[in-house]
Amino acid sequence: MAKIAFLGLGKMGSGMASSLARAGHHVAIWNRNPQKAKELASGGMTVAASPAAAAIDADAIFSMVADDEASERVWLAADGALSTAKPGAFAIECSTISYEHVQRLAKASAERGLRYIDCPVNGLPSVAAQGKLTLLVGASDDDLSGARPLLDCIGASILHFGAIGAGTAFKLINNLLGAVHIASLAEAVALASRIGLDQKTLIAAIESGPCASPHVRRLIAPMVEGRLSDAPGLSIGLREKDARYALGLARHAEVGMAVGKMAHAWYAAAKPQHGAEDDSGIIETVIARNGQI
């Protein structure tokens, strides 16, 4: 069994670390809030005092944190994982971070002799707890082959998009598409509410209609009924961050994203008051602004 460091124990990371431990691996965990790490230690994992301490002698280091700043802290700080990671270990970054940060982190990992796996994920926290995420990978064929036995512990499927950065590129595109779906749904619900469409009929029609994506089916009833989703996905704050990173990728590629920019604008407007809420809560901002952004 492998020795693994897992950094970041939020809703997704805690389930992923637990899946690795259930598979029999020796997992050292670190979290910014140590209480969360202590809670998981009863599942057979050991708590490390820092990312560097967790990474000592690890065969693989996983990270699942919120953004570029948090990723930089766990990998590149003075007590970050790269300061003690052994050459040949896998550096597996599962966080949704910017394309630019992926390149910086991959370069820093390579300079220390690590094998970098760009590995953001798709799936809700409940899916993470089951070890059945979809892994969106950018890596060399050889590195992916070497890491696959570990990745199979947290994912039901692996989509290999190409070289390092390709997994994150798809993840950002996908999450921006989600922002577009959800923001446009909120605008549609605001309009339907304004003109007095029957709520139950509206929900049933949209759930069964041609535009019923998984996002739409999860969020139509909470939006129409003025409540947060009972099956929360990304928070408004995280969705805004992901959309912002995706627009940065588009600028890098010199591709216009007019619809994506509008969706991001709704999330940016909602974030100050509702950033910690599930993104079903964006309807409040859309209605409050009478459809104007």
mmCIF file of C-alpha atoms in Angstrom:
data_model
loop_
_atom_site.group_PDB
_atom_site.id
_atom_site.type_symbol
_atom_site.label_atom_id
_atom_site.label_comp_id
_atom_site.label_asym_id
_atom_site.label_seq_id
_atom_site.Cartn_x
_atom_site.Cartn_y
_atom_site.Cartn_z
ATOM 1 C CA MET A 1 0.000 0.000 0.000
ATOM 2 C CA ALA A 2 1.099 3.542 -0.720
ATOM 3 C CA LYS A 3 1.952 6.320 1.692
ATOM 4 C CA ILE A 4 -0.217 9.310 0.818
ATOM 5 C CA ALA A 5 -0.446 12.924 1.926
ATOM 6 C CA PHE A 6 -3.833 14.587 1.519
ATOM 7 C CA LEU A 7 -4.076 18.372 1.868
ATOM 8 C CA GLY A 8 -7.464 20.053 2.213
ATOM 9 C CA LEU A 9 -10.427 18.422 3.930
ATOM 10 C CA GLY A 10 -13.465 20.389 2.815
ATOM 11 C CA LYS A 11 -16.676 18.809 1.554
ATOM 12 C CA MET A 12 -14.855 17.147 -1.330
ATOM 13 C CA GLY A 13 -11.428 16.497 0.169
ATOM 14 C CA SER A 14 -12.694 14.720 3.269
ATOM 15 C CA GLY A 15 -14.544 12.159 1.157
ATOM 16 C CA MET A 16 -11.582 11.696 -1.182
ATOM 17 C CA ALA A 17 -9.119 11.170 1.680
ATOM 18 C CA SER A 18 -11.501 8.698 3.316
ATOM 19 C CA SER A 19 -11.777 6.745 0.056
ATOM 20 C CA LEU A 20 -7.995 6.411 -0.117
ATOM 21 C CA ALA A 21 -7.857 5.236 3.496
ATOM 22 C CA ARG A 22 -10.630 2.686 2.915
ATOM 23 C CA ALA A 23 -8.548 1.249 0.075
ATOM 24 C CA GLY A 24 -5.843 0.451 2.635
ATOM 25 C CA HIS A 25 -3.396 3.263 1.943
ATOM 26 C CA HIS A 26 -1.562 5.048 4.747
ATOM 27 C CA VAL A 27 -2.954 8.590 4.633
ATOM 28 C CA ALA A 28 -1.469 11.603 6.419
ATOM 29 C CA ILE A 29 -3.890 14.541 6.371
ATOM 30 C CA TRP A 30 -3.576 18.277 6.826
ATOM 31 C CA ASN A 31 -6.242 20.959 6.870
ATOM 32 C CA ARG A 32 -6.129 24.691 7.492
ATOM 33 C CA ASN A 33 -8.671 24.125 10.270
ATOM 34 C CA PRO A 34 -7.064 21.325 12.326
ATOM 35 C CA GLN A 35 -10.350 20.308 13.941
ATOM 36 C CA LYS A 36 -11.577 18.812 10.660
ATOM 37 C CA ALA A 37 -8.405 16.748 10.420
ATOM 38 C CA LYS A 38 -8.833 15.505 13.990
ATOM 39 C CA GLU A 39 -12.386 14.378 13.184
ATOM 40 C CA LEU A 40 -11.130 12.258 10.286
ATOM 41 C CA ALA A 41 -8.231 10.770 12.241
ATOM 42 C CA SER A 42 -10.627 8.289 13.834
ATOM 43 C CA GLY A 43 -10.955 6.700 10.386
ATOM 44 C CA GLY A 44 -7.361 5.506 10.509
ATOM 45 C CA MET A 45 -5.672 8.579 9.067
ATOM 46 C CA THR A 46 -2.875 10.468 10.815
ATOM 47 C CA VAL A 47 -2.887 14.226 11.322
ATOM 48 C CA ALA A 48 0.138 16.199 10.162
ATOM 49 C CA ALA A 49 1.163 19.564 11.574
ATOM 50 C CA SER A 50 1.859 21.074 8.139
ATOM 51 C CA PRO A 51 1.743 20.173 4.442
ATOM 52 C CA ALA A 52 5.495 19.605 4.613
ATOM 53 C CA ALA A 53 5.096 17.154 7.481
ATOM 54 C CA ALA A 54 2.361 15.270 5.632
ATOM 55 C CA ALA A 55 4.488 14.995 2.489
ATOM 56 C CA ILE A 56 7.587 13.442 4.087
ATOM 57 C CA ASP A 57 8.274 10.085 2.374
ATOM 58 C CA ALA A 58 4.856 10.184 0.658
ATOM 59 C CA ASP A 59 4.475 8.273 -2.598
ATOM 60 C CA ALA A 60 1.744 10.667 -3.656
ATOM 61 C CA ILE A 61 0.525 14.049 -2.470
ATOM 62 C CA PHE A 62 -3.068 15.042 -3.157
ATOM 63 C CA SER A 63 -4.437 18.564 -2.780
ATOM 64 C CA MET A 64 -8.099 19.616 -2.784
ATOM 65 C CA VAL A 65 -8.384 23.280 -1.810
ATOM 66 C CA ALA A 66 -10.408 26.313 -2.832
ATOM 67 C CA ASP A 67 -8.311 28.415 -5.193
ATOM 68 C CA ASP A 68 -4.875 29.504 -6.445
ATOM 69 C CA GLU A 69 -3.933 31.150 -3.156
ATOM 70 C CA ALA A 70 -4.794 28.075 -1.099
ATOM 71 C CA SER A 71 -2.995 25.814 -3.575
ATOM 72 C CA GLU A 72 0.110 27.971 -3.477
ATOM 73 C CA ARG A 73 0.069 27.836 0.307
ATOM 74 C CA VAL A 74 -0.084 24.020 0.545
ATOM 75 C CA TRP A 75 2.524 23.385 -2.151
ATOM 76 C CA LEU A 76 4.904 26.345 -2.303
ATOM 77 C CA ALA A 77 4.988 27.966 1.156
ATOM 78 C CA ALA A 78 8.027 27.537 3.376
ATOM 79 C CA ASP A 79 6.238 24.615 5.058
ATOM 80 C CA GLY A 80 4.548 23.520 1.838
ATOM 81 C CA ALA A 81 4.542 19.996 0.491
ATOM 82 C CA LEU A 82 7.210 20.585 -2.147
ATOM 83 C CA SER A 83 9.746 21.485 0.532
ATOM 84 C CA THR A 84 9.890 17.856 1.750
ATOM 85 C CA ALA A 85 8.433 15.786 -1.106
ATOM 86 C CA LYS A 86 10.726 13.037 -2.340
ATOM 87 C CA PRO A 87 11.769 12.831 -6.006
ATOM 88 C CA GLY A 88 9.573 10.482 -7.991
ATOM 89 C CA ALA A 89 6.460 11.100 -5.895
ATOM 90 C CA PHE A 90 3.225 12.073 -7.584
ATOM 91 C CA ALA A 91 1.958 15.628 -7.067
ATOM 92 C CA ILE A 92 -1.773 15.306 -7.719
ATOM 93 C CA GLU A 93 -3.632 18.630 -7.714
ATOM 94 C CA CYS A 94 -7.388 18.038 -7.674
ATOM 95 C CA SER A 95 -8.389 21.621 -6.902
ATOM 96 C CA THR A 96 -10.067 23.830 -9.474
ATOM 97 C CA ILE A 97 -7.338 26.382 -10.028
ATOM 98 C CA SER A 98 -6.347 28.714 -12.835
ATOM 99 C CA TYR A 99 -4.595 27.459 -15.952
ATOM 100 C CA GLU A 100 -1.672 29.783 -15.209
ATOM 101 C CA HIS A 101 -1.257 28.400 -11.702
ATOM 102 C CA VAL A 102 -1.255 24.828 -13.023
ATOM 103 C CA GLN A 103 1.718 25.694 -15.210
ATOM 104 C CA ARG A 104 3.612 27.334 -12.314
ATOM 105 C CA LEU A 105 2.910 24.445 -9.997
ATOM 106 C CA ALA A 106 3.822 21.801 -12.575
ATOM 107 C CA LYS A 107 7.135 23.567 -13.253
ATOM 108 C CA ALA A 108 7.948 23.808 -9.553
ATOM 109 C CA SER A 109 7.083 20.137 -9.086
ATOM 110 C CA ALA A 110 9.265 19.059 -12.008
ATOM 111 C CA GLU A 111 12.199 21.059 -10.644
ATOM 112 C CA ARG A 112 11.973 18.975 -7.486
ATOM 113 C CA GLY A 113 11.715 15.703 -9.403
ATOM 114 C CA LEU A 114 7.996 15.108 -8.829
ATOM 115 C CA ARG A 115 5.517 13.690 -11.336
ATOM 116 C CA TYR A 116 2.666 16.189 -11.704
ATOM 117 C CA ILE A 117 -0.906 15.054 -12.366
ATOM 118 C CA ASP A 118 -3.400 17.787 -13.281
ATOM 119 C CA CYS A 119 -6.568 16.205 -11.862
ATOM 120 C CA PRO A 120 -9.621 18.366 -11.126
ATOM 121 C CA VAL A 121 -12.826 16.408 -10.552
ATOM 122 C CA ASN A 122 -16.521 16.385 -11.332
ATOM 123 C CA GLY A 123 -19.078 15.216 -8.780
ATOM 124 C CA LEU A 124 -20.956 16.251 -5.653
ATOM 125 C CA PRO A 125 -19.574 15.694 -2.133
ATOM 126 C CA SER A 126 -21.737 12.566 -1.779
ATOM 127 C CA VAL A 127 -20.048 11.118 -4.866
ATOM 128 C CA ALA A 128 -16.612 12.004 -3.471
ATOM 129 C CA ALA A 129 -17.457 10.104 -0.281
ATOM 130 C CA GLN A 130 -18.256 7.028 -2.393
ATOM 131 C CA GLY A 131 -14.992 7.240 -4.333
ATOM 132 C CA LYS A 132 -16.885 7.595 -7.610
ATOM 133 C CA LEU A 133 -15.830 10.983 -8.944
ATOM 134 C CA THR A 134 -15.076 11.688 -12.589
ATOM 135 C CA LEU A 135 -11.413 12.669 -12.842
ATOM 136 C CA LEU A 136 -10.441 15.231 -15.487
ATOM 137 C CA VAL A 137 -6.780 14.570 -16.136
ATOM 138 C CA GLY A 138 -3.932 16.359 -17.847
ATOM 139 C CA ALA A 139 -0.688 14.361 -17.638
ATOM 140 C CA SER A 140 1.764 12.318 -19.624
ATOM 141 C CA ASP A 141 0.654 8.800 -20.509
ATOM 142 C CA ASP A 142 3.391 7.287 -18.356
ATOM 143 C CA ASP A 143 2.589 9.393 -15.304
ATOM 144 C CA LEU A 144 -1.120 8.684 -15.590
ATOM 145 C CA SER A 145 -0.424 4.965 -15.881
ATOM 146 C CA GLY A 146 1.713 5.088 -12.748
ATOM 147 C CA ALA A 147 -0.845 7.064 -10.748
ATOM 148 C CA ARG A 148 -3.917 5.163 -11.960
ATOM 149 C CA PRO A 149 -4.079 2.653 -9.058
ATOM 150 C CA LEU A 150 -4.370 5.603 -6.646
ATOM 151 C CA LEU A 151 -6.738 7.582 -8.840
ATOM 152 C CA ASP A 152 -9.023 4.564 -9.124
ATOM 153 C CA CYS A 153 -9.584 4.819 -5.348
ATOM 154 C CA ILE A 154 -11.294 8.198 -5.712
ATOM 155 C CA GLY A 155 -12.796 8.033 -9.189
ATOM 156 C CA ALA A 156 -15.202 5.850 -11.128
ATOM 157 C CA SER A 157 -13.881 7.176 -14.442
ATOM 158 C CA ILE A 158 -10.832 8.992 -15.754
ATOM 159 C CA LEU A 159 -11.055 11.342 -18.723
ATOM 160 C CA HIS A 160 -7.556 12.025 -20.049
ATOM 161 C CA PHE A 161 -7.668 15.293 -22.013
ATOM 162 C CA GLY A 162 -3.983 15.516 -22.870
ATOM 163 C CA ALA A 163 -0.864 17.080 -21.382
ATOM 164 C CA ILE A 164 -0.611 18.961 -18.075
ATOM 165 C CA GLY A 165 -3.135 21.798 -18.036
ATOM 166 C CA ALA A 166 -5.654 20.048 -20.263
ATOM 167 C CA GLY A 167 -7.654 18.655 -17.334
ATOM 168 C CA THR A 168 -7.929 22.066 -15.712
ATOM 169 C CA ALA A 169 -8.789 23.696 -19.039
ATOM 170 C CA PHE A 170 -11.767 21.383 -19.452
ATOM 171 C CA LYS A 171 -12.819 21.789 -15.830
ATOM 172 C CA LEU A 172 -12.893 25.581 -16.187
ATOM 173 C CA ILE A 173 -14.816 25.383 -19.465
ATOM 174 C CA ASN A 174 -17.278 22.952 -17.894
ATOM 175 C CA ASN A 175 -17.836 25.062 -14.789
ATOM 176 C CA LEU A 176 -18.305 28.200 -16.866
ATOM 177 C CA LEU A 177 -20.934 26.313 -18.860
ATOM 178 C CA GLY A 178 -22.570 25.455 -15.540
ATOM 179 C CA ALA A 179 -22.574 29.128 -14.568
ATOM 180 C CA VAL A 180 -24.269 29.964 -17.864
ATOM 181 C CA HIS A 181 -26.932 27.275 -17.301
ATOM 182 C CA ILE A 182 -27.666 28.416 -13.769
ATOM 183 C CA ALA A 183 -27.606 32.162 -14.424
ATOM 184 C CA SER A 184 -29.892 31.788 -17.433
ATOM 185 C CA LEU A 185 -32.235 29.600 -15.386
ATOM 186 C CA ALA A 186 -32.386 32.297 -12.714
ATOM 187 C CA GLU A 187 -33.269 34.917 -15.329
ATOM 188 C CA ALA A 188 -35.989 32.653 -16.735
ATOM 189 C CA VAL A 189 -37.448 32.037 -13.266
ATOM 190 C CA ALA A 190 -37.390 35.763 -12.510
ATOM 191 C CA LEU A 191 -39.323 36.475 -15.709
ATOM 192 C CA ALA A 192 -41.793 33.632 -15.109
ATOM 193 C CA SER A 193 -42.419 34.863 -11.563
ATOM 194 C CA ARG A 194 -42.926 38.445 -12.716
ATOM 195 C CA ILE A 195 -45.628 37.457 -15.214
ATOM 196 C CA GLY A 196 -47.320 35.065 -12.772
ATOM 197 C CA LEU A 197 -46.821 31.611 -14.262
ATOM 198 C CA ASP A 198 -48.117 28.794 -12.058
ATOM 199 C CA GLN A 199 -45.182 27.553 -9.984
ATOM 200 C CA LYS A 200 -45.931 23.818 -10.000
ATOM 201 C CA THR A 201 -46.590 23.785 -13.717
ATOM 202 C CA LEU A 202 -43.445 25.798 -14.382
ATOM 203 C CA ILE A 203 -41.291 23.378 -12.393
ATOM 204 C CA ALA A 204 -42.786 20.304 -14.075
ATOM 205 C CA ALA A 205 -42.493 21.806 -17.559
ATOM 206 C CA ILE A 206 -38.845 22.800 -17.189
ATOM 207 C CA GLU A 207 -37.853 19.540 -15.477
ATOM 208 C CA SER A 208 -39.293 17.533 -18.377
ATOM 209 C CA GLY A 209 -38.373 19.933 -21.174
ATOM 210 C CA PRO A 210 -35.531 19.972 -23.722
ATOM 211 C CA CYS A 211 -33.384 22.373 -21.651
ATOM 212 C CA ALA A 212 -33.382 20.224 -18.510
ATOM 213 C CA SER A 213 -29.665 19.754 -17.827
ATOM 214 C CA PRO A 214 -28.669 18.147 -14.498
ATOM 215 C CA HIS A 215 -28.101 21.671 -13.142
ATOM 216 C CA VAL A 216 -31.568 22.745 -14.223
ATOM 217 C CA ARG A 217 -33.269 19.663 -12.759
ATOM 218 C CA ARG A 218 -31.479 20.162 -9.437
ATOM 219 C CA LEU A 219 -32.161 23.870 -9.146
ATOM 220 C CA ILE A 220 -35.482 24.692 -10.791
ATOM 221 C CA ALA A 221 -37.675 23.865 -7.778
ATOM 222 C CA PRO A 222 -35.493 25.656 -5.193
ATOM 223 C CA MET A 223 -35.322 28.762 -7.384
ATOM 224 C CA VAL A 224 -39.049 28.864 -8.058
ATOM 225 C CA GLU A 225 -39.866 28.203 -4.397
ATOM 226 C CA GLY A 226 -37.361 30.774 -3.107
ATOM 227 C CA ARG A 227 -35.163 28.405 -1.115
ATOM 228 C CA LEU A 228 -31.691 26.915 -1.340
ATOM 229 C CA SER A 229 -31.163 23.507 -2.898
ATOM 230 C CA ASP A 230 -31.405 20.439 -0.677
ATOM 231 C CA ALA A 231 -28.623 18.884 -2.810
ATOM 232 C CA PRO A 232 -26.031 21.658 -2.751
ATOM 233 C CA GLY A 233 -23.390 21.919 -5.435
ATOM 234 C CA LEU A 234 -20.843 24.707 -5.727
ATOM 235 C CA SER A 235 -21.222 27.805 -3.620
ATOM 236 C CA ILE A 236 -21.795 31.118 -5.349
ATOM 237 C CA GLY A 237 -18.303 32.184 -4.306
ATOM 238 C CA LEU A 238 -16.627 29.136 -5.800
ATOM 239 C CA ARG A 239 -18.674 29.346 -8.994
ATOM 240 C CA GLU A 240 -17.660 32.984 -9.388
ATOM 241 C CA LYS A 241 -14.012 32.025 -8.918
ATOM 242 C CA ASP A 242 -14.220 29.207 -11.461
ATOM 243 C CA ALA A 243 -15.959 31.430 -14.021
ATOM 244 C CA ARG A 244 -13.330 34.122 -13.487
ATOM 245 C CA TYR A 245 -10.528 31.613 -14.022
ATOM 246 C CA ALA A 246 -12.272 30.324 -17.156
ATOM 247 C CA LEU A 247 -12.482 33.834 -18.579
ATOM 248 C CA GLY A 248 -8.777 34.216 -17.856
ATOM 249 C CA LEU A 249 -8.143 31.052 -19.876
ATOM 250 C CA ALA A 250 -10.250 32.464 -22.709
ATOM 251 C CA ARG A 251 -8.212 35.672 -22.725
ATOM 252 C CA HIS A 252 -5.036 33.597 -22.840
ATOM 253 C CA ALA A 253 -6.414 31.713 -25.842
ATOM 254 C CA GLU A 254 -7.749 34.943 -27.421
ATOM 255 C CA VAL A 255 -11.308 33.609 -27.535
ATOM 256 C CA GLY A 256 -14.322 35.842 -26.881
ATOM 257 C CA MET A 257 -16.794 34.650 -24.230
ATOM 258 C CA ALA A 258 -19.676 37.149 -24.269
ATOM 259 C CA VAL A 259 -22.251 34.796 -22.721
ATOM 260 C CA GLY A 260 -19.746 33.546 -20.165
ATOM 261 C CA LYS A 261 -18.919 37.128 -19.167
ATOM 262 C CA MET A 262 -22.594 37.843 -18.482
ATOM 263 C CA ALA A 263 -22.971 34.703 -16.369
ATOM 264 C CA HIS A 264 -19.865 35.649 -14.397
ATOM 265 C CA ALA A 265 -21.266 39.128 -13.868
ATOM 266 C CA TRP A 266 -24.326 37.669 -12.124
ATOM 267 C CA TYR A 267 -22.147 35.596 -9.820
ATOM 268 C CA ALA A 268 -19.866 38.538 -9.097
ATOM 269 C CA ALA A 269 -22.940 40.598 -8.173
ATOM 270 C CA ALA A 270 -24.284 37.852 -5.891
ATOM 271 C CA LYS A 271 -21.008 36.988 -4.177
ATOM 272 C CA PRO A 272 -20.753 39.842 -1.625
ATOM 273 C CA GLN A 273 -24.030 38.913 0.099
ATOM 274 C CA HIS A 274 -24.500 35.280 -0.858
ATOM 275 C CA GLY A 275 -21.001 33.928 -1.528
ATOM 276 C CA ALA A 276 -21.221 31.014 0.914
ATOM 277 C CA GLU A 277 -24.634 29.856 -0.315
ATOM 278 C CA ASP A 278 -25.344 27.119 -2.834
ATOM 279 C CA ASP A 279 -25.571 28.662 -6.272
ATOM 280 C CA SER A 280 -29.328 28.171 -6.324
ATOM 281 C CA GLY A 281 -29.270 31.356 -4.222
ATOM 282 C CA ILE A 282 -28.288 33.452 -7.224
ATOM 283 C CA ILE A 283 -32.019 33.844 -7.945
ATOM 284 C CA GLU A 284 -32.217 36.346 -5.072
ATOM 285 C CA THR A 285 -29.768 38.690 -6.778
ATOM 286 C CA VAL A 286 -31.426 38.325 -10.176
ATOM 287 C CA ILE A 287 -34.877 39.139 -8.782
ATOM 288 C CA ALA A 288 -33.570 41.982 -6.602
ATOM 289 C CA ARG A 289 -31.999 43.638 -9.641
ATOM 290 C CA ASN A 290 -35.094 43.159 -11.795
ATOM 291 C CA GLY A 291 -33.125 41.307 -14.434
ATOM 292 C CA GLN A 292 -30.554 44.085 -14.861
ATOM 293 C CA ILE A 293 -26.859 43.550 -14.281
#
